[in-house]
GROMACS .gro file of C-alpha atoms in nm:
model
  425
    1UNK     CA    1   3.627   0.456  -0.151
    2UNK     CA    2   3.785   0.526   0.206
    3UNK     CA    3   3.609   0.385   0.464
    4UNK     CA    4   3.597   0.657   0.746
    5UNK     CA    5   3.416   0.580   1.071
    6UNK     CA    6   3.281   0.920   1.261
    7UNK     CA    7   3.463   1.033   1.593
    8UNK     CA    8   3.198   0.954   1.896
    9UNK     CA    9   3.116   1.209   2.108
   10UNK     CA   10   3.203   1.197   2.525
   11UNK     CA   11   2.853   1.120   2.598
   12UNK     CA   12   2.878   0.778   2.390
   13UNK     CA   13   2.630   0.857   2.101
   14UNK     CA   14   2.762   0.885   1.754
   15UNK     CA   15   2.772   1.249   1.601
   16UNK     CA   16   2.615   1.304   1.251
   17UNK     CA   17   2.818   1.329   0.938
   18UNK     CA   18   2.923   1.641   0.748
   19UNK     CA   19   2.852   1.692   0.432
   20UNK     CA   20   3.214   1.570   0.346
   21UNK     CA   21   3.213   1.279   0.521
   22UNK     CA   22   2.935   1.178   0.395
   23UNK     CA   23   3.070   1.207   0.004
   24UNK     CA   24   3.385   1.000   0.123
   25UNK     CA   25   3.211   0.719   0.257
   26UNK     CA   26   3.008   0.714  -0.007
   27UNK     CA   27   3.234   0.764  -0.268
   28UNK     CA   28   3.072   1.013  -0.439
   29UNK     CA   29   3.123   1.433  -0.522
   30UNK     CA   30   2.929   1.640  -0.215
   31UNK     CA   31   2.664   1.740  -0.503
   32UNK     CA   32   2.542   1.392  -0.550
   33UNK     CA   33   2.498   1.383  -0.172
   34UNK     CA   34   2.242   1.603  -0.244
   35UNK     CA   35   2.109   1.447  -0.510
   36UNK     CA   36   2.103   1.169  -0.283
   37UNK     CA   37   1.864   1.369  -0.047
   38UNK     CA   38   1.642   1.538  -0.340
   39UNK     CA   39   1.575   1.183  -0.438
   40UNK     CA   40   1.461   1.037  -0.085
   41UNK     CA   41   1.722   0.818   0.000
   42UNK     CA   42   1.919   1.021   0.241
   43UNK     CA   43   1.791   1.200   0.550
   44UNK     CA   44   2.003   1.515   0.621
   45UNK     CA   45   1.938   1.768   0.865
   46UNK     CA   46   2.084   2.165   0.938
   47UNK     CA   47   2.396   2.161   1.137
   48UNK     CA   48   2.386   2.357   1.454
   49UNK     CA   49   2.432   2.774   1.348
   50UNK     CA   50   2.232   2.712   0.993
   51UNK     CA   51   2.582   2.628   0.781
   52UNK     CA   52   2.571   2.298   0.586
   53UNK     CA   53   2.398   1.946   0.640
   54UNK     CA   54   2.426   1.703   0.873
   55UNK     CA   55   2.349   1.295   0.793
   56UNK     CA   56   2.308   1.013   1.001
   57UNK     CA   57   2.601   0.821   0.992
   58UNK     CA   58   2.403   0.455   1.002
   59UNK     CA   59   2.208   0.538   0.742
   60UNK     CA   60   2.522   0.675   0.520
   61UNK     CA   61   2.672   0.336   0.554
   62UNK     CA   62   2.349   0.125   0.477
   63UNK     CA   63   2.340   0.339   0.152
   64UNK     CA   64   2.688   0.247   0.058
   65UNK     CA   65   2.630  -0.094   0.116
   66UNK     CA   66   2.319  -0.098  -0.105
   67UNK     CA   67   2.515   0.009  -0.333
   68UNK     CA   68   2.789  -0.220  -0.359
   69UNK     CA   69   2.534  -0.512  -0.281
   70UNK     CA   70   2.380  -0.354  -0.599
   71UNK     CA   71   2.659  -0.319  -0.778
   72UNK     CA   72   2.568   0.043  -0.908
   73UNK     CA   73   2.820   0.317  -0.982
   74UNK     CA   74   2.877   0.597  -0.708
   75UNK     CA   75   2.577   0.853  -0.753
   76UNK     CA   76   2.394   0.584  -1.033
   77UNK     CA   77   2.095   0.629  -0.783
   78UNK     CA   78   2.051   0.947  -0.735
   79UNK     CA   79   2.114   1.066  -1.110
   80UNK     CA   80   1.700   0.877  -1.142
   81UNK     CA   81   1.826   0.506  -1.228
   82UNK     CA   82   1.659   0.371  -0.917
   83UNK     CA   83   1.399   0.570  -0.675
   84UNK     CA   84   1.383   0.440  -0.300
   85UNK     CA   85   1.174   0.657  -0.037
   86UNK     CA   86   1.227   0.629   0.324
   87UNK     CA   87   0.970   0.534   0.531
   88UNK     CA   88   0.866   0.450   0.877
   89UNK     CA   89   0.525   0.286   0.776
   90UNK     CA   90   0.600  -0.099   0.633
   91UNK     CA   91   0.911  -0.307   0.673
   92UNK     CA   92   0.891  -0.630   0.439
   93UNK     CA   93   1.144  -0.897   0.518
   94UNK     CA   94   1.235  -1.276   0.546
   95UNK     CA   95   0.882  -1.373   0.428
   96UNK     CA   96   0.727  -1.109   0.701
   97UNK     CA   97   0.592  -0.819   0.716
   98UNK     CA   98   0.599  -0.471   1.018
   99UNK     CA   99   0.337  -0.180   1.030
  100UNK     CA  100   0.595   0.063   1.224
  101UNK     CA  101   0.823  -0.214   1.314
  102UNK     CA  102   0.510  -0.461   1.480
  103UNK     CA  103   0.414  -0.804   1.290
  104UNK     CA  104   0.110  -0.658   1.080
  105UNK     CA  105  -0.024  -1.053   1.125
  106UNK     CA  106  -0.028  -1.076   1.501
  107UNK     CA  107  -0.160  -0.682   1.537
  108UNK     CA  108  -0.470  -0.799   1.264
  109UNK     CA  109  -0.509  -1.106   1.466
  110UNK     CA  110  -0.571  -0.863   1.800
  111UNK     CA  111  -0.708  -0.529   1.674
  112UNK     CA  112  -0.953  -0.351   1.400
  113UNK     CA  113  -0.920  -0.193   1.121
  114UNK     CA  114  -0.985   0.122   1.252
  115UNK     CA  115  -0.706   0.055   1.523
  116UNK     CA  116  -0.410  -0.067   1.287
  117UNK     CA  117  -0.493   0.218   1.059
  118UNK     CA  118  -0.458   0.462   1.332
  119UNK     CA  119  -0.122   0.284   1.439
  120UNK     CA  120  -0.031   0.345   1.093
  121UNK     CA  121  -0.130   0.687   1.081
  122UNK     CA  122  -0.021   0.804   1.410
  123UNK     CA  123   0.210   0.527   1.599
  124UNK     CA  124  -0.046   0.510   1.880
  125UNK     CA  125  -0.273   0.224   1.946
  126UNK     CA  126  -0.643   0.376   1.967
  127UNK     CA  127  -0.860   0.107   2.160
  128UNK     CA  128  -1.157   0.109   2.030
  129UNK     CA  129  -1.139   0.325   1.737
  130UNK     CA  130  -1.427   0.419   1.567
  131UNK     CA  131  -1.492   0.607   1.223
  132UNK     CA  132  -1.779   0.832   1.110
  133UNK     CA  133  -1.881   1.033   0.874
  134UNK     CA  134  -2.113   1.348   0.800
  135UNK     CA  135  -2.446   1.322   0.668
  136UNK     CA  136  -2.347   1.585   0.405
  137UNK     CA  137  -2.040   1.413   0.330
  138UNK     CA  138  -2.216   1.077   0.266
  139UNK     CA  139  -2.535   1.200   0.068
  140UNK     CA  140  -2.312   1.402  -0.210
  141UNK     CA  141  -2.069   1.109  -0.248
  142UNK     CA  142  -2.434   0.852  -0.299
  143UNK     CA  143  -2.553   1.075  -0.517
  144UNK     CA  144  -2.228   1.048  -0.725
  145UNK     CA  145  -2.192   0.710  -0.679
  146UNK     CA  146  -2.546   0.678  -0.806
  147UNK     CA  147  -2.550   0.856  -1.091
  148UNK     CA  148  -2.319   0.638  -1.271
  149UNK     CA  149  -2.394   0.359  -1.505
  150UNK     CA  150  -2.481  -0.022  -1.367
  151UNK     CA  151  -2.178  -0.142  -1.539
  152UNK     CA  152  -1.909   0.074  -1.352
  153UNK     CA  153  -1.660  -0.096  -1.152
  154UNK     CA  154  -1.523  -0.048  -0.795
  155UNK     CA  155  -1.215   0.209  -0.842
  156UNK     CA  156  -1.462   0.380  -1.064
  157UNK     CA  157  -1.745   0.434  -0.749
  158UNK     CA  158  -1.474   0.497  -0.464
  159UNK     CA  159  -1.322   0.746  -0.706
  160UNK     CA  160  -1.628   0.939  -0.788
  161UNK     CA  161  -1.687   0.934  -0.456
  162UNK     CA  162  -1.376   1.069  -0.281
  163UNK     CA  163  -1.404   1.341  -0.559
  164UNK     CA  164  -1.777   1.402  -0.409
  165UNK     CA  165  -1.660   1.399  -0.064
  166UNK     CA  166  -1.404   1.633  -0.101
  167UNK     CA  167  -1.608   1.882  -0.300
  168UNK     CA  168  -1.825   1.879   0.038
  169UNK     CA  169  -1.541   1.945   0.300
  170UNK     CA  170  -1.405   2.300   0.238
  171UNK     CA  171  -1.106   2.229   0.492
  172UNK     CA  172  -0.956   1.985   0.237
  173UNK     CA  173  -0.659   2.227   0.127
  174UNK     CA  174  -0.547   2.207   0.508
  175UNK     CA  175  -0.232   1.922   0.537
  176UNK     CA  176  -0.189   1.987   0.889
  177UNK     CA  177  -0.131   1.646   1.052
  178UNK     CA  178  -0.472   1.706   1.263
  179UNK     CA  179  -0.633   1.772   0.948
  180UNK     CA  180  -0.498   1.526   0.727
  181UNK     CA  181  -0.630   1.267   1.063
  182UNK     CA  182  -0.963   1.433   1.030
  183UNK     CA  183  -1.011   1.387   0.663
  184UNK     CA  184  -0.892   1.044   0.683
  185UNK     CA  185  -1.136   0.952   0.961
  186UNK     CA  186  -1.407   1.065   0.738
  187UNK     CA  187  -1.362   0.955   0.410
  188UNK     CA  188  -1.265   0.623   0.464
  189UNK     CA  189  -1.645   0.588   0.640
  190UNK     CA  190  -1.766   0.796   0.309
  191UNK     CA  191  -1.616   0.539   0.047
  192UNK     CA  192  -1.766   0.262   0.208
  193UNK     CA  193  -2.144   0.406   0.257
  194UNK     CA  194  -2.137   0.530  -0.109
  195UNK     CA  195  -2.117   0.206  -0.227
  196UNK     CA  196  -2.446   0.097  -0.312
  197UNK     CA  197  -2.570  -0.184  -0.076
  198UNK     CA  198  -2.635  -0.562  -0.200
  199UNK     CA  199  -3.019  -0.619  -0.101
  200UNK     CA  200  -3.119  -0.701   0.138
  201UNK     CA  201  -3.111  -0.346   0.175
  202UNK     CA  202  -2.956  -0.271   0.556
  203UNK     CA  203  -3.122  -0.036   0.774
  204UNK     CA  204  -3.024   0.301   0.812
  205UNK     CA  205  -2.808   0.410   1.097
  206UNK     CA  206  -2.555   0.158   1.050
  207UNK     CA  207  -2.248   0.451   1.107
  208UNK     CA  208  -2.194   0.318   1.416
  209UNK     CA  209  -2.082   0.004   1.276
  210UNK     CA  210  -1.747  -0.124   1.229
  211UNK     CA  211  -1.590  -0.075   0.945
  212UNK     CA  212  -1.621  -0.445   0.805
  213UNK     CA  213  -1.943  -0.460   0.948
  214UNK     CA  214  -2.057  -0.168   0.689
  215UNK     CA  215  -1.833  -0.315   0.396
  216UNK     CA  216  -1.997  -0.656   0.429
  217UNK     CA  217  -2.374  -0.528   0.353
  218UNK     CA  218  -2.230  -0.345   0.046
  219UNK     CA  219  -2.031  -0.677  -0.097
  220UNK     CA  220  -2.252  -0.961   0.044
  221UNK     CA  221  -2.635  -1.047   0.042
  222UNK     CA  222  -2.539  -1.334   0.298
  223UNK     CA  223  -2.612  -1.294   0.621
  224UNK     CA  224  -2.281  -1.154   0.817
  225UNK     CA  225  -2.191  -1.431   1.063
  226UNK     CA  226  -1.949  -1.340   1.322
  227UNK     CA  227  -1.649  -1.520   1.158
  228UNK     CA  228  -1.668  -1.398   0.807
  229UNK     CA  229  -1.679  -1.037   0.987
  230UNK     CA  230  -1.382  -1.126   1.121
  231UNK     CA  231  -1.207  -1.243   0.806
  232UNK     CA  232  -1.343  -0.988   0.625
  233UNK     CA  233  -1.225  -0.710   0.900
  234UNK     CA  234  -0.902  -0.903   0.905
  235UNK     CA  235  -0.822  -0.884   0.525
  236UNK     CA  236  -0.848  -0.452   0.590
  237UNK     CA  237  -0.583  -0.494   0.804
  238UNK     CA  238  -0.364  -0.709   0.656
  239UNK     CA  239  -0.374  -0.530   0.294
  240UNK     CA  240  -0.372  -0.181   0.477
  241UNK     CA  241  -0.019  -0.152   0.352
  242UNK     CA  242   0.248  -0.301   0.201
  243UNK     CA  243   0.543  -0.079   0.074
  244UNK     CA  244   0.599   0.136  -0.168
  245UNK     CA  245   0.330  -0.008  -0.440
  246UNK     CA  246   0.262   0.097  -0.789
  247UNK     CA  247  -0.047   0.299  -0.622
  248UNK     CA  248   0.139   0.392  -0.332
  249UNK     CA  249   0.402   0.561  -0.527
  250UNK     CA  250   0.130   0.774  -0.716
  251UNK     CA  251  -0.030   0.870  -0.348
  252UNK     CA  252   0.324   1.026  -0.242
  253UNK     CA  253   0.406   1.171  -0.605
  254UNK     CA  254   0.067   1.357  -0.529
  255UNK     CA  255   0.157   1.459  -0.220
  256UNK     CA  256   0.498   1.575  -0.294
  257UNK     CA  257   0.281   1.798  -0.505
  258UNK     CA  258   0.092   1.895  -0.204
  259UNK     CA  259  -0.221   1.738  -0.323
  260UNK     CA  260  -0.492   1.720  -0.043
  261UNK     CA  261  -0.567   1.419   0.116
  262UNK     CA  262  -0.865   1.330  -0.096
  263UNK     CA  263  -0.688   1.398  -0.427
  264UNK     CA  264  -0.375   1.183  -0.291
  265UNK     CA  265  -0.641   0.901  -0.272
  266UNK     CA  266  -0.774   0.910  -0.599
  267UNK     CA  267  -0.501   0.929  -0.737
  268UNK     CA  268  -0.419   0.542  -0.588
  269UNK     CA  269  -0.739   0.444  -0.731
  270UNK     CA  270  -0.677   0.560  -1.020
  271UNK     CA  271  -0.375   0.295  -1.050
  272UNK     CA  272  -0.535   0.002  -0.853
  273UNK     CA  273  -0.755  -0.020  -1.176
  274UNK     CA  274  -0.490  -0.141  -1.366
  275UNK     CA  275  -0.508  -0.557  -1.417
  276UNK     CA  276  -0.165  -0.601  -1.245
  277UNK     CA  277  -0.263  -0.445  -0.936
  278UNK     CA  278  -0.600  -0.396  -0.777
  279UNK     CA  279  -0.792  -0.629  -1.037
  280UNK     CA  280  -0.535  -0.980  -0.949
  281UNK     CA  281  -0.795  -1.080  -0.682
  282UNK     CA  282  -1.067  -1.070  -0.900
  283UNK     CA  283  -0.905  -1.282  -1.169
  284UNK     CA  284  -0.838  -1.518  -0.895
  285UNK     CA  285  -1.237  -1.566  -0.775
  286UNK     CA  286  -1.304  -1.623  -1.122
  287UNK     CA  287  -1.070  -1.895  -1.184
  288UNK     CA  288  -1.222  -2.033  -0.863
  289UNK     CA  289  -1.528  -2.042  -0.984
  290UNK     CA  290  -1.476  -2.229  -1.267
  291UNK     CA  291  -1.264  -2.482  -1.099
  292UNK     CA  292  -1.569  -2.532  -0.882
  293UNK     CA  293  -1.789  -2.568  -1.204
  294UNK     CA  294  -1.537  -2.832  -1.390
  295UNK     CA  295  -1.452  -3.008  -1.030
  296UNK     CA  296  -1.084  -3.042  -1.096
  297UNK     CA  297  -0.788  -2.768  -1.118
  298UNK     CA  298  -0.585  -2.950  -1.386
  299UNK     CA  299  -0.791  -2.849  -1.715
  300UNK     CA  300  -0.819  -2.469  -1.517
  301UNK     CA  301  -0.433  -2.452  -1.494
  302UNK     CA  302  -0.378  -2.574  -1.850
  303UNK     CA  303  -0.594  -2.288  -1.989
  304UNK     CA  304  -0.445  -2.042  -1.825
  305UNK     CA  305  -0.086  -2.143  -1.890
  306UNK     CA  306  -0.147  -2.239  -2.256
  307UNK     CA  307  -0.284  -1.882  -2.274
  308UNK     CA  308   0.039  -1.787  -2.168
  309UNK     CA  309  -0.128  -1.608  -1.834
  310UNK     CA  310   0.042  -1.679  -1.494
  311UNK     CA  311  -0.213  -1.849  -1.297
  312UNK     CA  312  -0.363  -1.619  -1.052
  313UNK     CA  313  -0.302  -1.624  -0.678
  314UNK     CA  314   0.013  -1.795  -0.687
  315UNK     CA  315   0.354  -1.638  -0.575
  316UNK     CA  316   0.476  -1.322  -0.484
  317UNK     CA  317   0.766  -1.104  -0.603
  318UNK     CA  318   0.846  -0.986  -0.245
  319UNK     CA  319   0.824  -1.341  -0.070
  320UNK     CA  320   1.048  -1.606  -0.190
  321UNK     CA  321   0.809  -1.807   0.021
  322UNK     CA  322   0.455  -1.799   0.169
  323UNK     CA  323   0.312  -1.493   0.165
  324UNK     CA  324   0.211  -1.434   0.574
  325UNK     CA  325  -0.121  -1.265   0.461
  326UNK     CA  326  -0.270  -1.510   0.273
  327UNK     CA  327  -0.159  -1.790   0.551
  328UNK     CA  328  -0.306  -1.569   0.847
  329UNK     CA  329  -0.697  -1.566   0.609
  330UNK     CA  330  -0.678  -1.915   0.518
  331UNK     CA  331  -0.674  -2.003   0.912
  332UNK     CA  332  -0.955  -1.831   0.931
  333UNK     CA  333  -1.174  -1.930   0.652
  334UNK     CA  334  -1.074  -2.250   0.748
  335UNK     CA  335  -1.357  -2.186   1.013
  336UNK     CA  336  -1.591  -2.071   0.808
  337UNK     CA  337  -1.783  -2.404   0.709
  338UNK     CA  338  -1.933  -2.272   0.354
  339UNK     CA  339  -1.573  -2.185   0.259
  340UNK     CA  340  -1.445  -2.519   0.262
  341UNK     CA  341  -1.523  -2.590  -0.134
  342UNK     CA  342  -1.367  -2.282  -0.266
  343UNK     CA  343  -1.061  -2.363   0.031
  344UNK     CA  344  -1.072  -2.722  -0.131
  345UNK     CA  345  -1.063  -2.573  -0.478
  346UNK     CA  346  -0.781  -2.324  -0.428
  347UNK     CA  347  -0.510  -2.592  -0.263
  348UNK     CA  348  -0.617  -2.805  -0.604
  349UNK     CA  349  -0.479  -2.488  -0.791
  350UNK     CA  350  -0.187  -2.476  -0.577
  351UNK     CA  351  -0.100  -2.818  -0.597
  352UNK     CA  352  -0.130  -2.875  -0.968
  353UNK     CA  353   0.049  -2.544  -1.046
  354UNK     CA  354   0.299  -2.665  -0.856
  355UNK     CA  355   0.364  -2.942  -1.114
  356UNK     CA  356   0.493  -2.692  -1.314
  357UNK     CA  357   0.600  -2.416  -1.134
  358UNK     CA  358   0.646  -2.422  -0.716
  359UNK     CA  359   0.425  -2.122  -0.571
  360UNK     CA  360   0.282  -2.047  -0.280
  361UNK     CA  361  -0.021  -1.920  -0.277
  362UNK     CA  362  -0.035  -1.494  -0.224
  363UNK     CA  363  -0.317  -1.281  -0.057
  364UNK     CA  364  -0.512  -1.231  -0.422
  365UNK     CA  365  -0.599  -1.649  -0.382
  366UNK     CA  366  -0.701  -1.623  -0.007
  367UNK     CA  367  -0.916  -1.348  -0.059
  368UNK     CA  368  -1.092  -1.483  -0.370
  369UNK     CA  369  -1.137  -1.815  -0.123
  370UNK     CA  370  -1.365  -1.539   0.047
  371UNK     CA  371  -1.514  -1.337  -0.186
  372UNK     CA  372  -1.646  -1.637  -0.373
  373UNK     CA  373  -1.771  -1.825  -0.085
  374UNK     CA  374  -1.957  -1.534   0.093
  375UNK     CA  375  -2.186  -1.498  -0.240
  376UNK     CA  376  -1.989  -1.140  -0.319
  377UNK     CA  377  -1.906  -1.050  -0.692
  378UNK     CA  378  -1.585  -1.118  -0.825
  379UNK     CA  379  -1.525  -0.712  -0.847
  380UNK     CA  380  -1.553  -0.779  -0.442
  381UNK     CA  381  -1.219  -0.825  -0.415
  382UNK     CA  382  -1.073  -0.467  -0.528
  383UNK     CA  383  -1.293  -0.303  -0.338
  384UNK     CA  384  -1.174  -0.450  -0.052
  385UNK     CA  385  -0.840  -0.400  -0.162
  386UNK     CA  386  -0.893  -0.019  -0.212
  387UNK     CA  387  -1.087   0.063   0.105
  388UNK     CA  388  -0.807  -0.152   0.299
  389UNK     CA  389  -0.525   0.044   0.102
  390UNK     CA  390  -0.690   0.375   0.165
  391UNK     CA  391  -0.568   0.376   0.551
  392UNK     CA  392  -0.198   0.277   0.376
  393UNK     CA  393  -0.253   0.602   0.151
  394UNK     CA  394  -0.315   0.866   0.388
  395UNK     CA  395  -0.014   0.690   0.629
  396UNK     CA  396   0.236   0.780   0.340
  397UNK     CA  397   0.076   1.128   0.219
  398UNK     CA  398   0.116   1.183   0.591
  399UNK     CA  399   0.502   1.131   0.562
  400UNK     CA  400   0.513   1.282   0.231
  401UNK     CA  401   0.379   1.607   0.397
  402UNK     CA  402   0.685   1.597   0.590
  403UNK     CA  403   0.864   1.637   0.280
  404UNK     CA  404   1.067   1.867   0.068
  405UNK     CA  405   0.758   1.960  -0.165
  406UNK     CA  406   0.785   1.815  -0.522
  407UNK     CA  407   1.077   1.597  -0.440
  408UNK     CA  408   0.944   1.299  -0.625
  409UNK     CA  409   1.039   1.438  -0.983
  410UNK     CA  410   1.327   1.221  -1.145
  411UNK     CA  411   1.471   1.366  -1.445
  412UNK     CA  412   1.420   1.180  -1.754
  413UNK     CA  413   1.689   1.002  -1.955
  414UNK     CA  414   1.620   1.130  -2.301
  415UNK     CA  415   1.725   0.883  -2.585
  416UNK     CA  416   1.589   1.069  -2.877
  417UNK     CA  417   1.748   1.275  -3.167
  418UNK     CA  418   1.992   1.507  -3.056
  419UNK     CA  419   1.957   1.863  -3.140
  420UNK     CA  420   1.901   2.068  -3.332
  421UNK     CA  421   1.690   1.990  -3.625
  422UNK     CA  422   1.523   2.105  -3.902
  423UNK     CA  423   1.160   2.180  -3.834
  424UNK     CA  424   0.930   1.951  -3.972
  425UNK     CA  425   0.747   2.000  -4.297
   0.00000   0.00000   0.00000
């Protein structure tokens, strides 16, 4: 591969790439540049007059480094072997994590819900930021909600209910960004008052309310003291994003299919369902629970490894070391004086686990530590996951909008008989 720097232009910033340049530095044919692009992991823009593509010559070299840190073959990614999206949304490095390039633990340690998901959405910092929702909108998504059976879970309610509340909005098929905002300001306030509240029953007129503030009467019968609001609003903002997750990646391949917002949103829930996603926090409040009940970790642990289970709440594939999200909740249930027995029972996990295997402990253990101590069910903690991730959701089908449509449609690698055959009998 030659390694050709671009010429720099007399007013000191670096010109863009041709389409050329780009396949030398790269190494590659000026087709799989493209394929490159049609795959989301090259930017390119029109040159000047309409003839051929321009690319950003940064970003050219941080692909070709990726690749030889990778050790791929020219073109291996963009011929469907690995998928990588650019975004602007969430940066995850050195055991940290950035909503637009800000430390998403010190902006949920200063602002809302509401405000980080409008940062996300829009790169502006809202002060005071306040969702709402339509009566209309609200009453067909509760009488969705309500007609299902007792036994249905979380993803199942906030997914019957975004389907409800989009039947009700007849602007959905709009994905202007103004529209897409307006939906999003809405629904998120609709999946939260579908859910059926824990008695005692709050009054009515509670739309005014923060976010958490709403959540809390639908996952807790306890009162809602000031600090578990704040945890509780906290852990929104902190699982608002986080990359390109399993249910991420099914938001954007919706809205690469120009999906509306509400569809792009089920179609997350529809994957947070799955046990290796949404559910981990849930298995996680159990096992707290019954550490509580036995009063010791060690025959908990056992069960679970001699099960052949990874033990819940411990370690994280993206942070070789603590994960910041669960450290920034347990400071603050450390507060919180009727969390200090499930606190004391999840660092008895952690440190007999550790035994075995060294793990920190991930966001899935700190917000069990909360769900279990505030009297919520262990299904408690998905639904907070899912209304949290919903602000994440519409941030990426925002970007995806921005898209070439139906650009997130790798071609399969078929491995089965070749043709032709004989048909079948």
């Amino acid at each position: 591969m030659r390694d050709q720097e671009p010429e720099h232009p007399a007013d000191g910033t670096e010109r863009r790439l041709t389409t050329r340049e780009t396949a030398d530095l790269l190494g590659v044919k000026p087709e799989t540049v493209y394929a490159y692009v049609s795959r989301g992991q090259l930017g390119s823009r029109r040159a000047p007059g309409g003839r051929g593509s321009t690319f950003d010559a940064d970003e050219v070299r941080a692909l070709a480094r990726r690749n030889r840190r990778d050790g791929a073959a020219p073109g291996a990614a963009a011929t469907g072997q690995e998928l990588t999206v650019r975004t602007r949304l969430t940066l995850i490095e050195s055991d940290r994590y950035y909503y637009r390039g800000v430390d998403a633990v010190e902006l949920a340690a200063r602002h809302s819900y509401e405000e980080v998901a409008e940062w996300l959405w829009t790169g502006r910092l809202l002060t005071g930021a306040a969702f709402s929702a339509p009566e209309p909108s609200v009453a067909v998504a509760r009488r969705a909600v309500d007609a299902l059976p007792a036994h249905a879970g979380p993803a199942d309610r906030l997914r019957v209910a975004a389907i409800a509340a989009a039947v009700a909005d007849p602007l959905r098929f709009d994905l202007s960004e103004d529209a897409v905002l307006g939906t999003a300001r809405v629904l998120i306030p609709s999946l939260v008052a579908a859910l059926p509240p824990v008695p005692p029953v709050p009054p009515d007129g509670d739309d005014g309310a923060p976010i958490a503030h709403r959540l809390w009467s639908r996952l807790s019968g306890h009162e809602a003291d000031e600090p578990s609001l704040r945890a509780l609003d906290t852990a929104l903002c902190l699982l608002a994003d986080h990359d390109l997750a399993a249910s991420t990646l099914a938001v954007r391949v919706a809205a690469s299919a120009r999906a509306h917002a509400y569809a792009a949103v089920s179609a997350g829930l529809g994957v947070i369902e799955g046990p290796l996603h949404g559910a981990a926090g849930g298995l996680a409040h159990r096992m707290l629970l019954e550490v509580l009940d036995q009063g010791s970790a060690a025959p908990v642990v056992a069960a679970e490894l001699r099960a052949g289970r990874r033990v819940p709440g411990l370690g994280h594939r993206l942070y070789p070391g603590e994960d910041p999200r669960a450290r920034a909740l347990f400071r603050l249930l450390e507060d919180i004086p009727r969390a200090a027995p499930a606190l004391a029972a999840a660092r008895d996990v952690q440190a007999t686990a550790a035994r075995h295997t060294p793990l920190h402990a991930n966001v899935d253990l700190a917000l069990a530590v909360l769900t279990a101590s505030s009297g919520m069910a262990p299904t408690a903690a998905e639904t907070i996951f899912a209304v949290a991730r919903t602000a994440g959701w519409i941030a990426h089908a925002l970007e995806e909008y921005g898209e070439r449509p139906l650009r997130m449609r790798p071609s399969g690698l078929y491995c089965g008989p070749r043709p032709p055959r004989p048909l079948p009998e």
